[in-house]
XYZ file of C-alpha atoms in Angstrom:
380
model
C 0.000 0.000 0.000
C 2.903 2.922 0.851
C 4.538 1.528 -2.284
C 1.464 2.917 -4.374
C 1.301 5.502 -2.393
C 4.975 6.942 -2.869
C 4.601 5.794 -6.611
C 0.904 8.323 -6.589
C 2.865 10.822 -5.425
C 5.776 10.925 -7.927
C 3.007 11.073 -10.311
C 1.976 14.411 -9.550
C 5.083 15.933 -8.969
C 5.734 18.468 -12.140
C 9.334 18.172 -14.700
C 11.179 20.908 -14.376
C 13.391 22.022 -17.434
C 16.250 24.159 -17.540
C 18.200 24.757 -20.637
C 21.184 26.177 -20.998
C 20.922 28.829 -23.361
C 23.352 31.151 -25.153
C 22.396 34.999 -26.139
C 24.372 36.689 -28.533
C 23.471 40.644 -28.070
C 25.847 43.147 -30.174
C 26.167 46.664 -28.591
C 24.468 48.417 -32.104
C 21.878 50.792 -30.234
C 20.496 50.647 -26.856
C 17.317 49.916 -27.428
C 18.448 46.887 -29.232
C 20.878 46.025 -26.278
C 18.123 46.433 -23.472
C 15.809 44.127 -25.794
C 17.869 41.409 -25.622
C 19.321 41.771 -21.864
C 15.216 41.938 -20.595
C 14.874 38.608 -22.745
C 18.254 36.723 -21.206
C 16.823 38.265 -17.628
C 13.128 36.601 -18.504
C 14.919 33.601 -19.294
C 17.268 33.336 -16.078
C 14.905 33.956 -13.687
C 12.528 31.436 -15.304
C 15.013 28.959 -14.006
C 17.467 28.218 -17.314
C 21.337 28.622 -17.285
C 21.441 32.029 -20.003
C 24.861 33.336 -20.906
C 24.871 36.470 -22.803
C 27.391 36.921 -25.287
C 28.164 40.928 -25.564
C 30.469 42.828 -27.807
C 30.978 46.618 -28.175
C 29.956 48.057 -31.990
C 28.652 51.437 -30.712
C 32.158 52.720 -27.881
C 29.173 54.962 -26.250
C 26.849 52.102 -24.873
C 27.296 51.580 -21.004
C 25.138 49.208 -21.043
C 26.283 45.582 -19.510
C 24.235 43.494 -21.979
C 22.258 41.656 -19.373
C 22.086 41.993 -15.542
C 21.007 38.534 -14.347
C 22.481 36.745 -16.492
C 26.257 35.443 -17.046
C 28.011 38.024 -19.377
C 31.320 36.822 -21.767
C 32.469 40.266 -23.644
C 34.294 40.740 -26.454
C 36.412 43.829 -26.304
C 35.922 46.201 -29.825
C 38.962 46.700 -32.715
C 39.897 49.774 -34.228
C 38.092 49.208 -37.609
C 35.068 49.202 -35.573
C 35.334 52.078 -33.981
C 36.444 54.158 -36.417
C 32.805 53.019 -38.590
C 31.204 54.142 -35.913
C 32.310 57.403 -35.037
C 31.850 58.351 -38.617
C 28.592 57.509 -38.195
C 27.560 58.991 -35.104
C 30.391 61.250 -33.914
C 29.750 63.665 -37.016
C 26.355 63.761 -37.317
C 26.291 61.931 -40.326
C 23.117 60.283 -39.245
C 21.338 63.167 -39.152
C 22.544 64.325 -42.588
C 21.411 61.364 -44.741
C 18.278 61.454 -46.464
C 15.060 59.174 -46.524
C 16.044 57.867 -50.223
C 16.263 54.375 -49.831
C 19.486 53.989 -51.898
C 21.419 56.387 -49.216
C 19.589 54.954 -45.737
C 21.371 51.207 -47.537
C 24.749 53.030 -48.270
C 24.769 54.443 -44.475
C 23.493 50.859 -43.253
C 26.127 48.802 -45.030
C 28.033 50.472 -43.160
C 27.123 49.419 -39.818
C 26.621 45.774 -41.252
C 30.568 46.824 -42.166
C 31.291 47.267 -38.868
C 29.834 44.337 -37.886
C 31.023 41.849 -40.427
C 34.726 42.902 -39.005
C 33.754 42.368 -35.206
C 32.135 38.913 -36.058
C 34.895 37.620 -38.110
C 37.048 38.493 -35.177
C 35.000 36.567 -32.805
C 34.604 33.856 -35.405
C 38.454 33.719 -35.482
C 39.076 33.685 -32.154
C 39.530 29.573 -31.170
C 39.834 30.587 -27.553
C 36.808 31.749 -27.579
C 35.148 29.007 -29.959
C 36.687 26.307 -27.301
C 34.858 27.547 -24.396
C 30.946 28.419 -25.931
C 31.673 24.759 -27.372
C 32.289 23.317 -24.137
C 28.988 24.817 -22.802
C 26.758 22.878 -24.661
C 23.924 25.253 -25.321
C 20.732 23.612 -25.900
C 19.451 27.077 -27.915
C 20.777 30.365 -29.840
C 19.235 33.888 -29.580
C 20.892 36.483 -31.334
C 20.162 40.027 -33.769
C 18.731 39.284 -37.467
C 21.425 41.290 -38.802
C 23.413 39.324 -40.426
C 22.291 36.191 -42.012
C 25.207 34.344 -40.825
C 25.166 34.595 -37.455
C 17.577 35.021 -34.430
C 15.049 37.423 -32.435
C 14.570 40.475 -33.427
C 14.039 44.265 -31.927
C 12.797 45.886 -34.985
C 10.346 44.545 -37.681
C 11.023 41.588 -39.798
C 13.485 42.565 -42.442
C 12.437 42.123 -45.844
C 15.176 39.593 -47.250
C 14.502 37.576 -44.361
C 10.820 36.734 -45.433
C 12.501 33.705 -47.723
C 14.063 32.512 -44.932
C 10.617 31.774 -43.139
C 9.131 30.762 -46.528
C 6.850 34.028 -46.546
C 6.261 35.734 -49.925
C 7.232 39.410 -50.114
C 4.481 41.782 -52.149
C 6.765 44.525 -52.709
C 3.396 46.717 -54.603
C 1.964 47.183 -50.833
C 4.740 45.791 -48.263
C 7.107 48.543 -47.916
C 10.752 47.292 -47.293
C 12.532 48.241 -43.992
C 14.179 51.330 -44.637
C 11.473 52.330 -47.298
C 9.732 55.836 -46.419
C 6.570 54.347 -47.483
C 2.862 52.936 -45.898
C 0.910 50.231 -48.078
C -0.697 52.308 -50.683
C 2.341 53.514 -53.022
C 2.501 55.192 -56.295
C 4.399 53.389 -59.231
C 7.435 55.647 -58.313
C 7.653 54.151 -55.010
C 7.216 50.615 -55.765
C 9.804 50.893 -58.328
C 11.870 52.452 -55.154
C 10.645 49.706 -52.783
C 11.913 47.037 -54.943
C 15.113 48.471 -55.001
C 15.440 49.219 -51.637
C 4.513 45.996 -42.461
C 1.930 46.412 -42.240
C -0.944 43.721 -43.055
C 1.550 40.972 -43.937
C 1.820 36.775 -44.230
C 3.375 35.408 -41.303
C 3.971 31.558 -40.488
C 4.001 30.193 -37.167
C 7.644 30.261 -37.151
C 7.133 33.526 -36.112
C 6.757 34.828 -32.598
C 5.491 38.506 -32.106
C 6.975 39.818 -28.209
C 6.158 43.850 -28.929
C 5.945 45.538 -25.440
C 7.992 42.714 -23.541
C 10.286 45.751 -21.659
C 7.058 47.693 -21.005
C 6.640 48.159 -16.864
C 4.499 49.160 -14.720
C 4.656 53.183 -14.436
C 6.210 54.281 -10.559
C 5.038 56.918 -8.887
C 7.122 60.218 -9.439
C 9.163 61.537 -7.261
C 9.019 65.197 -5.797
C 11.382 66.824 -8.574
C 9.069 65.108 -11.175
C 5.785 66.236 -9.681
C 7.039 69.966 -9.182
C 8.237 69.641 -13.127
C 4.736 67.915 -14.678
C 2.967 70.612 -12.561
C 4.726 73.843 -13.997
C 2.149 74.453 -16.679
C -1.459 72.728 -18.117
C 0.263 70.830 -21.005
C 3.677 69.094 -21.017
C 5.218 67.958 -23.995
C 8.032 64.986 -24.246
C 10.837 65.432 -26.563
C 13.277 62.307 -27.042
C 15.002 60.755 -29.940
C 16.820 57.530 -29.429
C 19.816 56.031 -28.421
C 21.153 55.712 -32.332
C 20.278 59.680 -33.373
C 21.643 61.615 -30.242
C 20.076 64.658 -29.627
C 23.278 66.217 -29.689
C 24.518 64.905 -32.652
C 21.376 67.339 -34.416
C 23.272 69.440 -36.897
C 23.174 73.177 -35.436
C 20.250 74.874 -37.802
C 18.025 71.847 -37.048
C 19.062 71.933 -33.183
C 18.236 75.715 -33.387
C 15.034 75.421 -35.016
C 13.721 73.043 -31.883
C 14.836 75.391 -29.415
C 13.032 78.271 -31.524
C 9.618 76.305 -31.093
C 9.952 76.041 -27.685
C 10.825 79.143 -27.452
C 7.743 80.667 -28.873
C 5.333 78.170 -27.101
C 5.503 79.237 -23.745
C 2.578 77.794 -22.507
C 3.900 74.358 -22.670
C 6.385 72.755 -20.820
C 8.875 70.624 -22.770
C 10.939 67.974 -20.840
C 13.844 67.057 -23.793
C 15.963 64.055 -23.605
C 19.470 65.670 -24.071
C 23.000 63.719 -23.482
C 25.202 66.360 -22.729
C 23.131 69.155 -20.802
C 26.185 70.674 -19.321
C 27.197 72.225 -22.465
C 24.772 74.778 -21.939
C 21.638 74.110 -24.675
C 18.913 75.611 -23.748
C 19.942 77.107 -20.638
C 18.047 80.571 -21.300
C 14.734 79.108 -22.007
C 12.446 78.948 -19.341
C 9.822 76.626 -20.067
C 12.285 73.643 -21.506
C 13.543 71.325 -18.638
C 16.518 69.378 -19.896
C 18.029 66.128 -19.073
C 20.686 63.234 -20.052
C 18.422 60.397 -19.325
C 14.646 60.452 -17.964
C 11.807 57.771 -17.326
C 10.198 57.794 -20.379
C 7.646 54.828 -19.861
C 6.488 56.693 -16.855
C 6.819 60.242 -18.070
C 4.148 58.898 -21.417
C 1.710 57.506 -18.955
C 1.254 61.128 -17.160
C -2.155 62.305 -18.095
C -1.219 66.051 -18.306
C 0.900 64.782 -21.028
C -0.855 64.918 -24.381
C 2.299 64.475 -26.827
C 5.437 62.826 -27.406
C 8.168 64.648 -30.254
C 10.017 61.548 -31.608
C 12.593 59.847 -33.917
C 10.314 56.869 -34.229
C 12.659 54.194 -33.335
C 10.542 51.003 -32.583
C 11.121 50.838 -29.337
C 9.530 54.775 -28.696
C 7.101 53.721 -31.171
C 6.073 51.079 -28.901
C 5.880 52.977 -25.784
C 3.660 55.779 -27.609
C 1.300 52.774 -28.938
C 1.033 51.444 -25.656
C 0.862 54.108 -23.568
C -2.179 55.966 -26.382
C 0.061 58.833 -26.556
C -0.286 60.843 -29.766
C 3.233 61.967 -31.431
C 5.013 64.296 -33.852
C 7.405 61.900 -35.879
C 10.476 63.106 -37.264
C 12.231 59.780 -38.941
C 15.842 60.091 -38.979
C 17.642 57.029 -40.019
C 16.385 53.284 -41.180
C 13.564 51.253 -40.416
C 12.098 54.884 -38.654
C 10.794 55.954 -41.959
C 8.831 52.755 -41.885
C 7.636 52.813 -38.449
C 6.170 56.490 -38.997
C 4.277 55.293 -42.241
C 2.575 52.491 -39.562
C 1.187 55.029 -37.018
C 0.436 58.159 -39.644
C -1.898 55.359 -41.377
C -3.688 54.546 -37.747
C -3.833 58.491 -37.736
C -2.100 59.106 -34.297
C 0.592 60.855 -35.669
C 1.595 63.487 -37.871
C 5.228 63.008 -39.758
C 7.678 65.622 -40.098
C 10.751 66.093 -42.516
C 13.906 66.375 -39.761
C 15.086 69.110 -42.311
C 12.026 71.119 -41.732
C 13.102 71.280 -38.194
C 15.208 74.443 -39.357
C 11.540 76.119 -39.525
C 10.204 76.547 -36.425
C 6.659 77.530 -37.853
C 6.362 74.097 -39.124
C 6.620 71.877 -35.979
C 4.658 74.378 -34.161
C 1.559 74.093 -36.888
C 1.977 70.184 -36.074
C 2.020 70.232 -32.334
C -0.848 72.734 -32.025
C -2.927 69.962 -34.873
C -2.145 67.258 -32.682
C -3.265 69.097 -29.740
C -6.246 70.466 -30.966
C -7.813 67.392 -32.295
C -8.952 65.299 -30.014
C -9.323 62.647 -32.902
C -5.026 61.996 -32.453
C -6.227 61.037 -28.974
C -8.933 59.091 -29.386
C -7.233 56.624 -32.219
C -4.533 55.936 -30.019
C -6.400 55.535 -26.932
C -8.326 52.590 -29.827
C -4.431 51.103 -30.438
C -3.266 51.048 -26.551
């Protein structure tokens, strides 16, 4: 009888799995590095054995890569670096335009810089030795190069045959296309050479929102900040277009509008405040870093002014806040085309920054209009 007992038991005791898993997260932006270090956290403290994989293409991201799980870094080269700063450290970003043909020059560039890092890791038997001694059970790394997948941004178009998923090029617009789903012939022509309603297989997993928290409560600075004036109004481009890598008539043309809209307080992401921008302009509250997520779930704050990376696309979507979009570099252009056509946004040229009349006709549309509101309010 205690034999069938004991053997009852066992019965209903649960299997526990743990894999040991490896995650392969290249410093490229931050919002691609935080993606992948909240996934390897997810998966460590669901119980497997994650090592993270790290190495440094952008010199300027602090971040560690993951904070829960093991880390194994691989220190940059000089090739690398020097890709890099021409691409960020001159503003060169900010310079290109939203032709397809120069957003794929500008990105071959980066897939430059990363083709040299990876052929350095690949080449590195050391280093080969020990992830081969680990015995990973599973691989989760950037779709950026086909040779080395999860994915922070939308599914690139010339990995749709990979997945066996057709690609429509008359009313899919490719990744770095400045297009939505109802192009002229001129712009298919464009798209071919360079998502919307798409086919997608099972193969494919959809995690949007997965570093989304709860909002805090704000702090005493914050409260005395959001309670300055009726309306606030966000300002923050991402990790990969630096505020302060704005060329100066386009920088000078943002600080004109808030200037001459006094009756709004804008709080602008900025990562060097202490060289003075700003500093005479009363209403404009400036800092290096700031709580976004929480800051876009404040009621008293009706707009967002944005690069429209995905991952500030996201929060904006989520959070039903309405935003000014002013695409600066790759998939961006697409990403803007996605919420213009749900109508919760209006797009802006970043040249047409340099005239201040023309963001402030946009902010005062969005602001007027309840309708912005309401259709995001629908998407969150």
């Amino acid at each position: 009888m205690l034999i069938k007992q004991i053997l009852l038991f066992f019965n209903f005791l649960w299997t526990i799995h743990s894999y040991k898993i490896l995650v392969v997260n290249p410093k490229i932006a931050y919002s691609h590095v935080n993606f992948f270090s909240q996934i390897s956290d997810i998966l460590t403290e669901a119980g497997n054995d994650v090592t993270v994989l790290t190495f440094n293409l952008d010199p300027t991201i602090k971040h560690p890569g993951a904070y829960k799980a093991k880390i194994i870094e691989v220190p940059s080269i000089k090739e690398v670096d020097d890709i890099f700063y021409s691409l960020l450290g001159n503003g060169m970003i900010w310079n290109i335009s939203s032709n397809p043909l120069q957003q794929f020059k500008m990105m071959g560039k980066a897939i430059d810089a990363l083709y040299n890092l990876s052929m350095n890791i690949f080449n590195d038997e050391e280093l080969a030795e020990k992830l081969r001694n680990e015995k990973f059970d599973l691989g989760i790394t950037e779709t950026l190069n086909a040779f080395v997948t999860g994915n922070s941004m939308s599914l690139a178009d010339f990995y749709y045959k990979t997945f066996g998923i057709p690609f429509p090029a008359s009313f899919i617009p490719a990744l770095n296309s400045p297009f939505n789903d109802k192009m002229t012939y001129t712009e298919r022509f464009e798209n071919l050479l360079s998502h919307y309603l798409l086919p997608k297989t099972p193969k494919i997993i959809e995690v949007s929102g997965i570093g989304i928290k709860d909002s805090q409560p704000f702090d005493d600075y914050w409260n005395k900040i959001l309670s300055l004036r009726s309306k606030t109004v966000l300002v923050s481009f991402s990790t990969f277009t630096k505020a302060i890598y704005m060329p100066k008539d386009i920088k000078n043309g943002l600080l004109e509008v808030i200037r001459k809209m006094k009756d709004i307080t804008f709080i602008c992401k900025y990562e060097e405040p202490e060289d003075g921008t700003g500093k005479d302009i009363e209403n404009l509250v400036i800092n290096n870093w700031l709580l976004q997520s929480d800051l876009l779930n404040y009621e008293r704050l009706p707009l967002f002014v944005t690069d429209g990376s995905m991952d500030n696309i996201t929060e904006l979507s989520f959070r039903g806040v309405p935003a000014v979009v002013i695409p600066v570099v790759g998939d961006q252009y697409r990403n803007a085309k996605l919420v213009e056509r749900q109508n919760y946004s209006i797009i802006m040229d970043k040249s047409d920054l340099t005239n201040p009349n023309i963001l402030i006709k946009n902010i005062n549309t969005i602001l007027e209009d309840e309708t912005y509101k309401y259709n995001d309010k629908m998407v969150s």
